[in-house]
Tab-separated table of N, CA and C in Angstrom:
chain	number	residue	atom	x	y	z
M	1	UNK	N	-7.026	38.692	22.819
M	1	UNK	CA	-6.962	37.284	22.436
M	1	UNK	C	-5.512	36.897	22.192
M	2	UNK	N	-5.045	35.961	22.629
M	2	UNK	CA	-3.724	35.310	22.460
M	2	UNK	C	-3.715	34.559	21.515
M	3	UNK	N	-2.633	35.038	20.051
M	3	UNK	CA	-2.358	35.139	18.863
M	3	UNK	C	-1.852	33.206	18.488
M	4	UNK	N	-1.698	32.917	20.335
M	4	UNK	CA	-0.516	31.327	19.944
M	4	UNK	C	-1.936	30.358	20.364
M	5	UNK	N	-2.987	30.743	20.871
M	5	UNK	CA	-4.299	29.904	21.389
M	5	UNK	C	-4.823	28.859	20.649
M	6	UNK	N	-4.594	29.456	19.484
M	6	UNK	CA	-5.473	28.315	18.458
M	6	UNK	C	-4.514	27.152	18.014
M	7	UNK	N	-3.298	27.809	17.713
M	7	UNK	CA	-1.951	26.440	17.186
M	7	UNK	C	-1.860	25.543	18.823
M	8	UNK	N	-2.259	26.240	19.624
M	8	UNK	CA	-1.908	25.502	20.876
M	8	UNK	C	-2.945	24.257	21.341
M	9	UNK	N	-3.851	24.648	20.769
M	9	UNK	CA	-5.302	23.843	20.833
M	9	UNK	C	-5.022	23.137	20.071
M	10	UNK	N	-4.798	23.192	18.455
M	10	UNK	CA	-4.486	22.535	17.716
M	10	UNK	C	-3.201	21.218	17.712
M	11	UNK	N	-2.176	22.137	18.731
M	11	UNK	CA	-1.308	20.591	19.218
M	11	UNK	C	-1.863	19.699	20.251
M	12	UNK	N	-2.665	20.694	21.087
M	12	UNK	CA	-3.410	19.727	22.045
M	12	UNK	C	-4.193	18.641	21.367
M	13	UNK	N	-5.095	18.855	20.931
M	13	UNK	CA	-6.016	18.014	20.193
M	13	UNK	C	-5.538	16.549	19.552
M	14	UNK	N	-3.963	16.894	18.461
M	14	UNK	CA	-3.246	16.114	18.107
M	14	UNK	C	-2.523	15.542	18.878
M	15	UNK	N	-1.949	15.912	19.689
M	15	UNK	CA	-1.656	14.646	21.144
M	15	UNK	C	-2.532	14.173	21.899
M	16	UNK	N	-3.474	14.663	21.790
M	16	UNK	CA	-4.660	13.772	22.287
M	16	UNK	C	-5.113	12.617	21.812
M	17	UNK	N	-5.261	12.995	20.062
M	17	UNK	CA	-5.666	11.315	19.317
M	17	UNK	C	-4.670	10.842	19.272
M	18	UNK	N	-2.974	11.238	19.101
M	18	UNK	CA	-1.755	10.400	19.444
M	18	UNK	C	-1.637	9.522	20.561
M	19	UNK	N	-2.311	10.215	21.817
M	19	UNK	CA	-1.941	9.071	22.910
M	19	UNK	C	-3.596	8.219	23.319
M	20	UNK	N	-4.514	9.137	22.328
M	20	UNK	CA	-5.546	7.304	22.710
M	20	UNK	C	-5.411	6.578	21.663
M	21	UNK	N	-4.669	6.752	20.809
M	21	UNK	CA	-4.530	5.666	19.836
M	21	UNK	C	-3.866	4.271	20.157
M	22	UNK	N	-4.203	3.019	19.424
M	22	UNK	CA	-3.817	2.202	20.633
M	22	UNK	C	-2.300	2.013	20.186
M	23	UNK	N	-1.375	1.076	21.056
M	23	UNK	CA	-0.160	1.113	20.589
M	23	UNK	C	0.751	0.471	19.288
M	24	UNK	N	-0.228	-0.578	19.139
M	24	UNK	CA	-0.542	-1.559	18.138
M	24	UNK	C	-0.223	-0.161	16.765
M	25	UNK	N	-0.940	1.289	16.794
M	25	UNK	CA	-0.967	2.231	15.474
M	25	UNK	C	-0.145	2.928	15.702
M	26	UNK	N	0.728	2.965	16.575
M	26	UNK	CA	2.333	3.829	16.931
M	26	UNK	C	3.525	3.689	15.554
M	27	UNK	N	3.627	3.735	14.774
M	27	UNK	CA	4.555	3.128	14.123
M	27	UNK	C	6.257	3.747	14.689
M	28	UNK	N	6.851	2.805	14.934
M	28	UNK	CA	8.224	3.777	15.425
M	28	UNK	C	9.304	3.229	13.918
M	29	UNK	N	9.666	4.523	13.352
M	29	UNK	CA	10.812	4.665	12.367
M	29	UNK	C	12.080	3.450	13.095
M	30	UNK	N	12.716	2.806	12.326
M	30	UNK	CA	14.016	1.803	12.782
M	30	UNK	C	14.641	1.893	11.452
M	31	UNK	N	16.061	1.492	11.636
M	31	UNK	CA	17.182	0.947	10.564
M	31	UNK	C	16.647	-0.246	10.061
M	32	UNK	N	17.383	-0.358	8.954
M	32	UNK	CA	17.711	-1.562	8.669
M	32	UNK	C	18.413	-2.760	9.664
M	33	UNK	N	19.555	-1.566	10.162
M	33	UNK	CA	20.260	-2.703	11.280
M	33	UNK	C	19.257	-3.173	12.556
M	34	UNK	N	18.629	-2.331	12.704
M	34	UNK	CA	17.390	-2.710	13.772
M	34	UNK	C	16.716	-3.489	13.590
M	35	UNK	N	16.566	-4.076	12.230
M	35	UNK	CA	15.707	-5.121	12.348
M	35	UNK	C	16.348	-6.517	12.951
M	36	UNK	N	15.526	-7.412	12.948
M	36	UNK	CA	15.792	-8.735	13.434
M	36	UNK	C	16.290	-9.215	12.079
M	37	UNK	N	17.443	-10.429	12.448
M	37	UNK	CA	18.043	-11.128	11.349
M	37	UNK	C	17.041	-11.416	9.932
M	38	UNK	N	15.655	-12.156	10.733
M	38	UNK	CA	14.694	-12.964	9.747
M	38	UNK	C	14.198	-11.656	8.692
M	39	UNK	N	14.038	-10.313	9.723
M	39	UNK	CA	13.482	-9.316	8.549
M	39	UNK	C	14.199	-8.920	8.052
M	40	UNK	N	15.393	-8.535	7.973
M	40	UNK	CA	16.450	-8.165	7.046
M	40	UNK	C	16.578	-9.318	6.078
M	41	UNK	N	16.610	-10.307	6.467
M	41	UNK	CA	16.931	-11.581	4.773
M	41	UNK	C	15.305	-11.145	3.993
M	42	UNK	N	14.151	-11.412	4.615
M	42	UNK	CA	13.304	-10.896	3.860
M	42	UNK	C	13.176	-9.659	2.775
M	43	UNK	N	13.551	-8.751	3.372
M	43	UNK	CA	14.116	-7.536	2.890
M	43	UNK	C	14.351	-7.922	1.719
M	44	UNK	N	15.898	-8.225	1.857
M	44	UNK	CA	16.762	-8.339	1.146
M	44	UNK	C	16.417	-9.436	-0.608
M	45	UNK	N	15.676	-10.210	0.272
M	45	UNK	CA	15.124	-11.326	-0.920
M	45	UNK	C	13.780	-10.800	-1.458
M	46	UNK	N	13.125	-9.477	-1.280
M	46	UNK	CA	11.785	-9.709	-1.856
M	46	UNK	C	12.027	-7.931	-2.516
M	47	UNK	N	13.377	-6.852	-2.466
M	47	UNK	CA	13.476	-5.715	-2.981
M	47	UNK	C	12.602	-5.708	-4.249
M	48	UNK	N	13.715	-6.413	-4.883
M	48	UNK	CA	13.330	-6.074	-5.957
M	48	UNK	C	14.407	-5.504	-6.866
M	49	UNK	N	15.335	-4.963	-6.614
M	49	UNK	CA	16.445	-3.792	-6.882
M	49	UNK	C	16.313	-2.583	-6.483
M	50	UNK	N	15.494	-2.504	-5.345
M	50	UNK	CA	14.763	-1.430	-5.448
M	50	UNK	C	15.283	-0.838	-4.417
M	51	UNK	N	15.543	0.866	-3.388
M	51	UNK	CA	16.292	1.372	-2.278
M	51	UNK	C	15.049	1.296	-1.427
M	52	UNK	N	15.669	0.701	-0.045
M	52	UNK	CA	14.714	1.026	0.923
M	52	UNK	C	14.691	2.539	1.330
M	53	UNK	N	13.086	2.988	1.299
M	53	UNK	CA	12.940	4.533	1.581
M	53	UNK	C	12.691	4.568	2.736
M	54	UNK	N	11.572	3.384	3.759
M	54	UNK	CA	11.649	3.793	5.237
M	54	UNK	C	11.289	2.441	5.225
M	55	UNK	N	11.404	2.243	6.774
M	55	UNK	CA	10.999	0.420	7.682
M	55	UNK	C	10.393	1.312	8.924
M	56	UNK	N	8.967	0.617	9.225
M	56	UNK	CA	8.028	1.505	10.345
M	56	UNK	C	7.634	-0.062	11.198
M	57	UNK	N	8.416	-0.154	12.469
M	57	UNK	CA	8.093	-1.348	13.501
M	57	UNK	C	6.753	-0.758	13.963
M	58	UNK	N	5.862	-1.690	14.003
M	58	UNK	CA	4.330	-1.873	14.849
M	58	UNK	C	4.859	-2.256	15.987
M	59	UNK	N	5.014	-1.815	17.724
M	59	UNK	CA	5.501	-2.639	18.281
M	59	UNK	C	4.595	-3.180	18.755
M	60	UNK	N	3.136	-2.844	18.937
M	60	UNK	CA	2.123	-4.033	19.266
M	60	UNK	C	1.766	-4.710	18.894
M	61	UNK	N	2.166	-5.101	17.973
M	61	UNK	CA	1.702	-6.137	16.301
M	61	UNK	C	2.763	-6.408	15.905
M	62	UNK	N	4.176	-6.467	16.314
M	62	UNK	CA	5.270	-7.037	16.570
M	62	UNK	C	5.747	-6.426	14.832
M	63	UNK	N	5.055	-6.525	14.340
M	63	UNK	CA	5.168	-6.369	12.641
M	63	UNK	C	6.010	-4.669	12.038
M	64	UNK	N	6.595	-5.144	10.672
M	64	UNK	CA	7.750	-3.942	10.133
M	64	UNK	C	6.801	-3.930	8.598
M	65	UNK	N	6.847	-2.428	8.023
M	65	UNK	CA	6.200	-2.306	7.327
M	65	UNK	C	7.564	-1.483	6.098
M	66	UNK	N	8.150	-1.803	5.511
M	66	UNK	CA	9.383	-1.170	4.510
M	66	UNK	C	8.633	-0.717	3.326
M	67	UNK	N	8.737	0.251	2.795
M	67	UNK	CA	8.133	1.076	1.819
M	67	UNK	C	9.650	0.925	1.187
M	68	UNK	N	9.599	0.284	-0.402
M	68	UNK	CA	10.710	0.450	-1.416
M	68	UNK	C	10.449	1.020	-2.368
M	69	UNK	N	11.253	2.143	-3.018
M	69	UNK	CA	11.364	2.515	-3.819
M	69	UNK	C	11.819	1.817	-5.052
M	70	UNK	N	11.149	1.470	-6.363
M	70	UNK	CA	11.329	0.807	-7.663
M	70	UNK	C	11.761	1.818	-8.596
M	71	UNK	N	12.469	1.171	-9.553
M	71	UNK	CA	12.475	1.779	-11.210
M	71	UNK	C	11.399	2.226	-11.648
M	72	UNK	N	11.151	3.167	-12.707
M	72	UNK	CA	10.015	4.114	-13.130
M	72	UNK	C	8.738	4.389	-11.852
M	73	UNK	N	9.342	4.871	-10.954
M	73	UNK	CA	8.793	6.047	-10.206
M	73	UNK	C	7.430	4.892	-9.343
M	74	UNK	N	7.943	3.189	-9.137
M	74	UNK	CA	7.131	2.751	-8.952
M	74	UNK	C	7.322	2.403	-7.653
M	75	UNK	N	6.503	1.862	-6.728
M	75	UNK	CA	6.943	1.631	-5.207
M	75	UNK	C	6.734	-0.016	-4.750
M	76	UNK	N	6.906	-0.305	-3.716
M	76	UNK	CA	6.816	-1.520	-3.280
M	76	UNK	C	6.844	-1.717	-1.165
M	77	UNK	N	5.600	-2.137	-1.364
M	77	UNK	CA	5.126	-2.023	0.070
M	77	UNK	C	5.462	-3.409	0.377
M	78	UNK	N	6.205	-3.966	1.634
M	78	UNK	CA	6.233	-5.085	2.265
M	78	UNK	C	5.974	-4.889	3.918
M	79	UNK	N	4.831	-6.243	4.308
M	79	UNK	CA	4.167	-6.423	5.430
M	79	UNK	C	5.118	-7.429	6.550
M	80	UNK	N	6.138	-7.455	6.817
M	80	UNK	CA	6.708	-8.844	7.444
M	80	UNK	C	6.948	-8.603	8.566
M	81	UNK	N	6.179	-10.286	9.160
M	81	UNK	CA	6.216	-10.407	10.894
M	81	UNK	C	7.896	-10.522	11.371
M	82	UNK	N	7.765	-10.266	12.447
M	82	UNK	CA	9.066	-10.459	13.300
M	82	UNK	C	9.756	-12.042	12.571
M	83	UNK	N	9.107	-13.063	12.674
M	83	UNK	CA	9.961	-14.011	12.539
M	83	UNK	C	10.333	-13.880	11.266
M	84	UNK	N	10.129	-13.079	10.125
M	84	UNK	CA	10.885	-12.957	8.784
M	84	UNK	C	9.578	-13.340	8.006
M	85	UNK	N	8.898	-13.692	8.718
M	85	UNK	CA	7.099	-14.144	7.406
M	85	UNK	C	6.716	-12.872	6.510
M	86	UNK	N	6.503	-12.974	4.931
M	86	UNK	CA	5.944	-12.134	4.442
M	86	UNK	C	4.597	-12.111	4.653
M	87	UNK	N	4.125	-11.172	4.764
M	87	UNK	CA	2.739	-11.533	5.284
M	87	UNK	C	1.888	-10.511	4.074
M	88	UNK	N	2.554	-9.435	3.217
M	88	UNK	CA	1.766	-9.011	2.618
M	88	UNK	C	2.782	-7.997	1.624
M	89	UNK	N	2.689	-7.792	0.530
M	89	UNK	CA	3.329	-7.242	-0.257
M	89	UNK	C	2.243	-6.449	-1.176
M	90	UNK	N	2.436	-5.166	-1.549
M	90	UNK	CA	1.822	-4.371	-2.414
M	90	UNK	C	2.320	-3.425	-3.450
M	91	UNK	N	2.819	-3.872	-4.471
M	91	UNK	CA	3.537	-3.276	-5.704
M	91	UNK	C	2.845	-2.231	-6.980
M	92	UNK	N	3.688	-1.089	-7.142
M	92	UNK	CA	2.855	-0.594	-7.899
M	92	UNK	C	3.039	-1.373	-9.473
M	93	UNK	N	2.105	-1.174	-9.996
M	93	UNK	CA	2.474	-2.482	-11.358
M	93	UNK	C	2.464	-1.319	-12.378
M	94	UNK	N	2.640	-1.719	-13.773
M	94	UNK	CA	1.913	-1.243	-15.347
M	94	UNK	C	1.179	-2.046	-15.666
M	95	UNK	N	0.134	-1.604	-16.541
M	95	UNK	CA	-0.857	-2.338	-17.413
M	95	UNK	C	-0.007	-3.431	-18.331
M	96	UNK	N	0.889	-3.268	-18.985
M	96	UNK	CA	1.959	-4.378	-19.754
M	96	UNK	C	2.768	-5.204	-18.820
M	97	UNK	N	2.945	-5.296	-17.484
M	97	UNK	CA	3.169	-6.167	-16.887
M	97	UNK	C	1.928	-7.434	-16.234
M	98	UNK	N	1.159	-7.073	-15.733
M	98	UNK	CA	-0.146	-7.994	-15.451
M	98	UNK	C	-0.353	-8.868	-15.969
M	99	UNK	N	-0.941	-10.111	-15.355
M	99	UNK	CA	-1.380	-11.310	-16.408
M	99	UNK	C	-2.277	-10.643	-17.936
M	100	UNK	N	-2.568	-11.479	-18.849
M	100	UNK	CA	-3.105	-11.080	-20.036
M	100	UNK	C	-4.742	-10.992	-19.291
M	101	UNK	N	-5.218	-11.541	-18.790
M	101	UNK	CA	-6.763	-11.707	-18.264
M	101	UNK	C	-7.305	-10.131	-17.382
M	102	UNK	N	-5.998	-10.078	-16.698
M	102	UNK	CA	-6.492	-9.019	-16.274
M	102	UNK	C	-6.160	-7.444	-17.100
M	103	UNK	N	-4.976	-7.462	-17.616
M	103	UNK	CA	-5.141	-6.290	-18.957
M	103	UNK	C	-6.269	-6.290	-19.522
M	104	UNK	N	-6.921	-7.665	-19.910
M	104	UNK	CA	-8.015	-7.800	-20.991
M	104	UNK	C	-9.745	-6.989	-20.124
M	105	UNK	N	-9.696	-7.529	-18.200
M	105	UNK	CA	-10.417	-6.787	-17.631
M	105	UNK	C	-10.377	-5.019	-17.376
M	106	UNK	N	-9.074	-4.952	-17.484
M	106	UNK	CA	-9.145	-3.522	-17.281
M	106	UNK	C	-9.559	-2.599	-18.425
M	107	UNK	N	-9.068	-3.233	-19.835
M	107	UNK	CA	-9.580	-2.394	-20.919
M	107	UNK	C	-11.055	-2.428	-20.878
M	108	UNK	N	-11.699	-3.850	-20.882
M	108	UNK	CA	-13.019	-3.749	-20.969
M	108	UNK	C	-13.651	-3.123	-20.033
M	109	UNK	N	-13.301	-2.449	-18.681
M	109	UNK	CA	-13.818	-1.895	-17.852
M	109	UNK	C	-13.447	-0.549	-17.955
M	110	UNK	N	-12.547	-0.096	-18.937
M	110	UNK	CA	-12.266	1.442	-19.154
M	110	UNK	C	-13.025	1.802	-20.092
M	111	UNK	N	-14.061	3.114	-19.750
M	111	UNK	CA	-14.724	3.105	-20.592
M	111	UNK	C	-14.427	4.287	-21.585
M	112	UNK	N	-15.082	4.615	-22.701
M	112	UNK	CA	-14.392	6.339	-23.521
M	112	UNK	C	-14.201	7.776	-22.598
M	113	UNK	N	-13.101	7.768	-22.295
M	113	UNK	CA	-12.963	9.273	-21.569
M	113	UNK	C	-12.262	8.701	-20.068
M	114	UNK	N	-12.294	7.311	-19.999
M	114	UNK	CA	-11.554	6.779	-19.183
M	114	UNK	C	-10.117	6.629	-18.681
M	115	UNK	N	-9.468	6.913	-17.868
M	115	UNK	CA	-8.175	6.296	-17.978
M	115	UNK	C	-7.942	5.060	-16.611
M	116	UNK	N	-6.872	4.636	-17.012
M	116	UNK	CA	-5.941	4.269	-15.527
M	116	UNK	C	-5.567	4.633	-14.914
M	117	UNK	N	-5.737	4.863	-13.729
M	117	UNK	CA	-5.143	5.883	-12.591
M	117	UNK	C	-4.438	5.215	-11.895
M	118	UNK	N	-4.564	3.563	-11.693
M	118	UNK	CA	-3.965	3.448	-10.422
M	118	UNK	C	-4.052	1.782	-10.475
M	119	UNK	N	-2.475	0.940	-10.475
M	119	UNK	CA	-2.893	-0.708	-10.543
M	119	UNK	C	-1.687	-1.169	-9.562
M	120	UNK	N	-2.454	-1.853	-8.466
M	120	UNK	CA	-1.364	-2.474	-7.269
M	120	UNK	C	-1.066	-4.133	-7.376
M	121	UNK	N	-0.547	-4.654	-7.605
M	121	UNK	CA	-0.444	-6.149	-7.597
M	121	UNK	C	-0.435	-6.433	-5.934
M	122	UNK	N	-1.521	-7.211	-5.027
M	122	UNK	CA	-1.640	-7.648	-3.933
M	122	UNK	C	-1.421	-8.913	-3.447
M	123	UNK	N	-0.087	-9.216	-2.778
M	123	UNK	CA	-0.021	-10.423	-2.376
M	123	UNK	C	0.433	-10.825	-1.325
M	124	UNK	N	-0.521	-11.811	-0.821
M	124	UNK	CA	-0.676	-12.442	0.682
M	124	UNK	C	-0.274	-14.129	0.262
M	125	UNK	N	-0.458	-14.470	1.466
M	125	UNK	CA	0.077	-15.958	2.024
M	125	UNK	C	-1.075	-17.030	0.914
M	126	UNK	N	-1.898	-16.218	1.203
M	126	UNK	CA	-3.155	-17.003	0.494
M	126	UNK	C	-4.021	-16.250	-1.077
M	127	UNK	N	-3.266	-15.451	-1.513
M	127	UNK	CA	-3.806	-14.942	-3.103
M	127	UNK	C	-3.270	-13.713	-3.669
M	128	UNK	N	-3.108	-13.531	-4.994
M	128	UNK	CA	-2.750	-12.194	-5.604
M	128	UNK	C	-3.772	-11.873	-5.988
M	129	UNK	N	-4.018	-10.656	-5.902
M	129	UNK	CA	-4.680	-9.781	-6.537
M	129	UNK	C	-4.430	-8.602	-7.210
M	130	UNK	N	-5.138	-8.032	-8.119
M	130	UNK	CA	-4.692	-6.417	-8.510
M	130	UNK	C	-5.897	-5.764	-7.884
M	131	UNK	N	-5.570	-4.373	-7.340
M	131	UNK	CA	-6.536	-3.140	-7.189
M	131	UNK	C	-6.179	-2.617	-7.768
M	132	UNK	N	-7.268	-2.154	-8.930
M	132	UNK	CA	-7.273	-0.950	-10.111
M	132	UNK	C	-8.330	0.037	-9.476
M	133	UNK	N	-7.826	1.445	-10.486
M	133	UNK	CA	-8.539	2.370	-9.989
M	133	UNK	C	-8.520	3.076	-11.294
M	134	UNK	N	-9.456	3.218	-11.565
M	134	UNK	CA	-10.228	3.746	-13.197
M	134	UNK	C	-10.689	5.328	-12.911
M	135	UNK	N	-10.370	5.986	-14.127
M	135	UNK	CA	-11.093	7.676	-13.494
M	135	UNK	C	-11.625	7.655	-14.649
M	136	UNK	N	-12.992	8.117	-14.296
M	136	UNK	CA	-14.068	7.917	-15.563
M	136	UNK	C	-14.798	9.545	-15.210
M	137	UNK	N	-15.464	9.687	-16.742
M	137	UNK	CA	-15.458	10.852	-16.736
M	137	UNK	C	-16.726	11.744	-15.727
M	138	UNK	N	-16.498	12.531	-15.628
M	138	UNK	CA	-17.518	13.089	-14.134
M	138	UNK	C	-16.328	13.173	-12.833
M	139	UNK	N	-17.221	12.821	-11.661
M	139	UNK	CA	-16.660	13.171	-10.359
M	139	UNK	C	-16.246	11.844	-9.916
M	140	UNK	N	-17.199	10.802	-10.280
M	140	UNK	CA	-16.336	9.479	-9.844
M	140	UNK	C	-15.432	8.627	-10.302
M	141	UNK	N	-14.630	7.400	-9.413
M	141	UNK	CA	-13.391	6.657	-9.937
M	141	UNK	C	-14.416	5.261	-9.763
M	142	UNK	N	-13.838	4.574	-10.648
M	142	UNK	CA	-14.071	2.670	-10.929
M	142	UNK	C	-13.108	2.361	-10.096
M	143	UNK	N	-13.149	1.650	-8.650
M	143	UNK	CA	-12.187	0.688	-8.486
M	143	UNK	C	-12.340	-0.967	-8.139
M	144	UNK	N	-11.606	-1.743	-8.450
M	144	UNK	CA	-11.596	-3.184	-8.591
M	144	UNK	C	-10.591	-3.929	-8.256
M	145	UNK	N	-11.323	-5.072	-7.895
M	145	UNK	CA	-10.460	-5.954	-7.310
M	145	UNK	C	-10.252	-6.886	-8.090
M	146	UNK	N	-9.274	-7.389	-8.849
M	146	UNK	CA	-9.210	-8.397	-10.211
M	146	UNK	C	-8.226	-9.665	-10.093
M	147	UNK	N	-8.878	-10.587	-9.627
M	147	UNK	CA	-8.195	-11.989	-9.503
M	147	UNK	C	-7.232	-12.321	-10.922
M	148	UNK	N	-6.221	-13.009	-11.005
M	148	UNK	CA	-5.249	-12.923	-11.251
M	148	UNK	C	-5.921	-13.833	-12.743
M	149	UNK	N	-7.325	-14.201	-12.727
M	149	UNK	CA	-7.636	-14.878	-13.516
M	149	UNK	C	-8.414	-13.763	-14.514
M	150	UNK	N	-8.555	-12.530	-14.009
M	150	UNK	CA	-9.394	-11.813	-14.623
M	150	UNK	C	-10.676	-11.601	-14.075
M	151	UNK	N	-11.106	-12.188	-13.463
M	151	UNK	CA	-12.469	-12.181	-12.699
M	151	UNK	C	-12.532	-10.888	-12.004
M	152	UNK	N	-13.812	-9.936	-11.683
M	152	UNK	CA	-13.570	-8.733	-10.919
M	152	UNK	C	-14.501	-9.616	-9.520
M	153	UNK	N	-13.897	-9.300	-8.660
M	153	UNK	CA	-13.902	-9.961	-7.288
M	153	UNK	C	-14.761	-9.157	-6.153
M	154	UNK	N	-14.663	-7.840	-6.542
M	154	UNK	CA	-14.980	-6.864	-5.865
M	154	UNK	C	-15.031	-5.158	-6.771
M	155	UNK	N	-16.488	-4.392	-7.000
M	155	UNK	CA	-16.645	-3.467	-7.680
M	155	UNK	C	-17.028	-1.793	-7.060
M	156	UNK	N	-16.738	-0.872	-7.023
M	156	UNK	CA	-16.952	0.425	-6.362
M	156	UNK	C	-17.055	1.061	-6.804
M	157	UNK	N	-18.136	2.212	-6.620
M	157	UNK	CA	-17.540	3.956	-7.709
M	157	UNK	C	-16.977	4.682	-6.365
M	158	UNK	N	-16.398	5.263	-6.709
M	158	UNK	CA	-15.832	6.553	-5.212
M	158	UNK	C	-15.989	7.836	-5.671
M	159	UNK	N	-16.346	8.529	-5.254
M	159	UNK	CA	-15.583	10.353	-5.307
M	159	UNK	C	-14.382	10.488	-5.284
């Protein structure tokens, strides 16, 4: 039996779902300088203070996806089209930053033995939201979707 057969199968396989994937899910790594004028001012105006860690061009979806690095170990995802449009931003938050409505939902939804695992501030063209993610005690997590008013919008348990 040939000792290299199985890693070889194993790259096969993975270039296989690499090239039927469509091109639209290619992400190709670019500079900063690579971007187009409009996405670099975007950039630049929506950091935060924060270092850009990578920018991933969609080239079938024309769209750049910049992952920033924040103060206290927090991150910051931006969605922006070619012409400089934000189209979607996803920040990691704290519980003491959030509106008061939704702190007030998350405590009441943490239950004894509960914690916070996980709170994203979500924002599009058309609404913010937070996704929380609660680890409650056992095997499953609480996660939620919490309108900026406090309202839970959307409810899940997961594994």
């Amino acid at each position: 039996m040939n000792p290299t057969r199985p890693s070889s199968l194993r790259l096969f396989a993975a270039l296989s779902v690499l090239a039927a994937a469509p091109l639209s899910a290619r992400a190709v790594e670019v500079s900063l300088a690579q971007c187009p004028q409009a996405v670099r001012e975007t950039i630049a105006a929506n950091r935060k203070g924060g270092r850009i860690d990578s920018i991933d061009h969609l080239p079938g979806r024309g769209r750049y996806l910049v992952e920033i690095d924040l103060s206290g170990r927090r991150e910051l995802d931006l969605e922006i089209a070619p012409d400089g449009r934000l189209l979607r931003s996803v920040e990691d938050m704290r519980l003491a930053r959030v509106p008061a409505a939704v702190r007030k939902t998350v405590r009441k939804r943490t239950p004894a033995g509960g914690r916070l695992d996980d709170l994203e501030k979500v924002t599009t063209s058309k609404r913010v939201v937070y996704r929380v993610e609660i680890d409650l005690p056992g095997p499953r997590d609480l996660h939620l979707l919490v309108s900026t008013n406090g309202l839970v919008l959307k409810r899940s348990l997961r594994d």
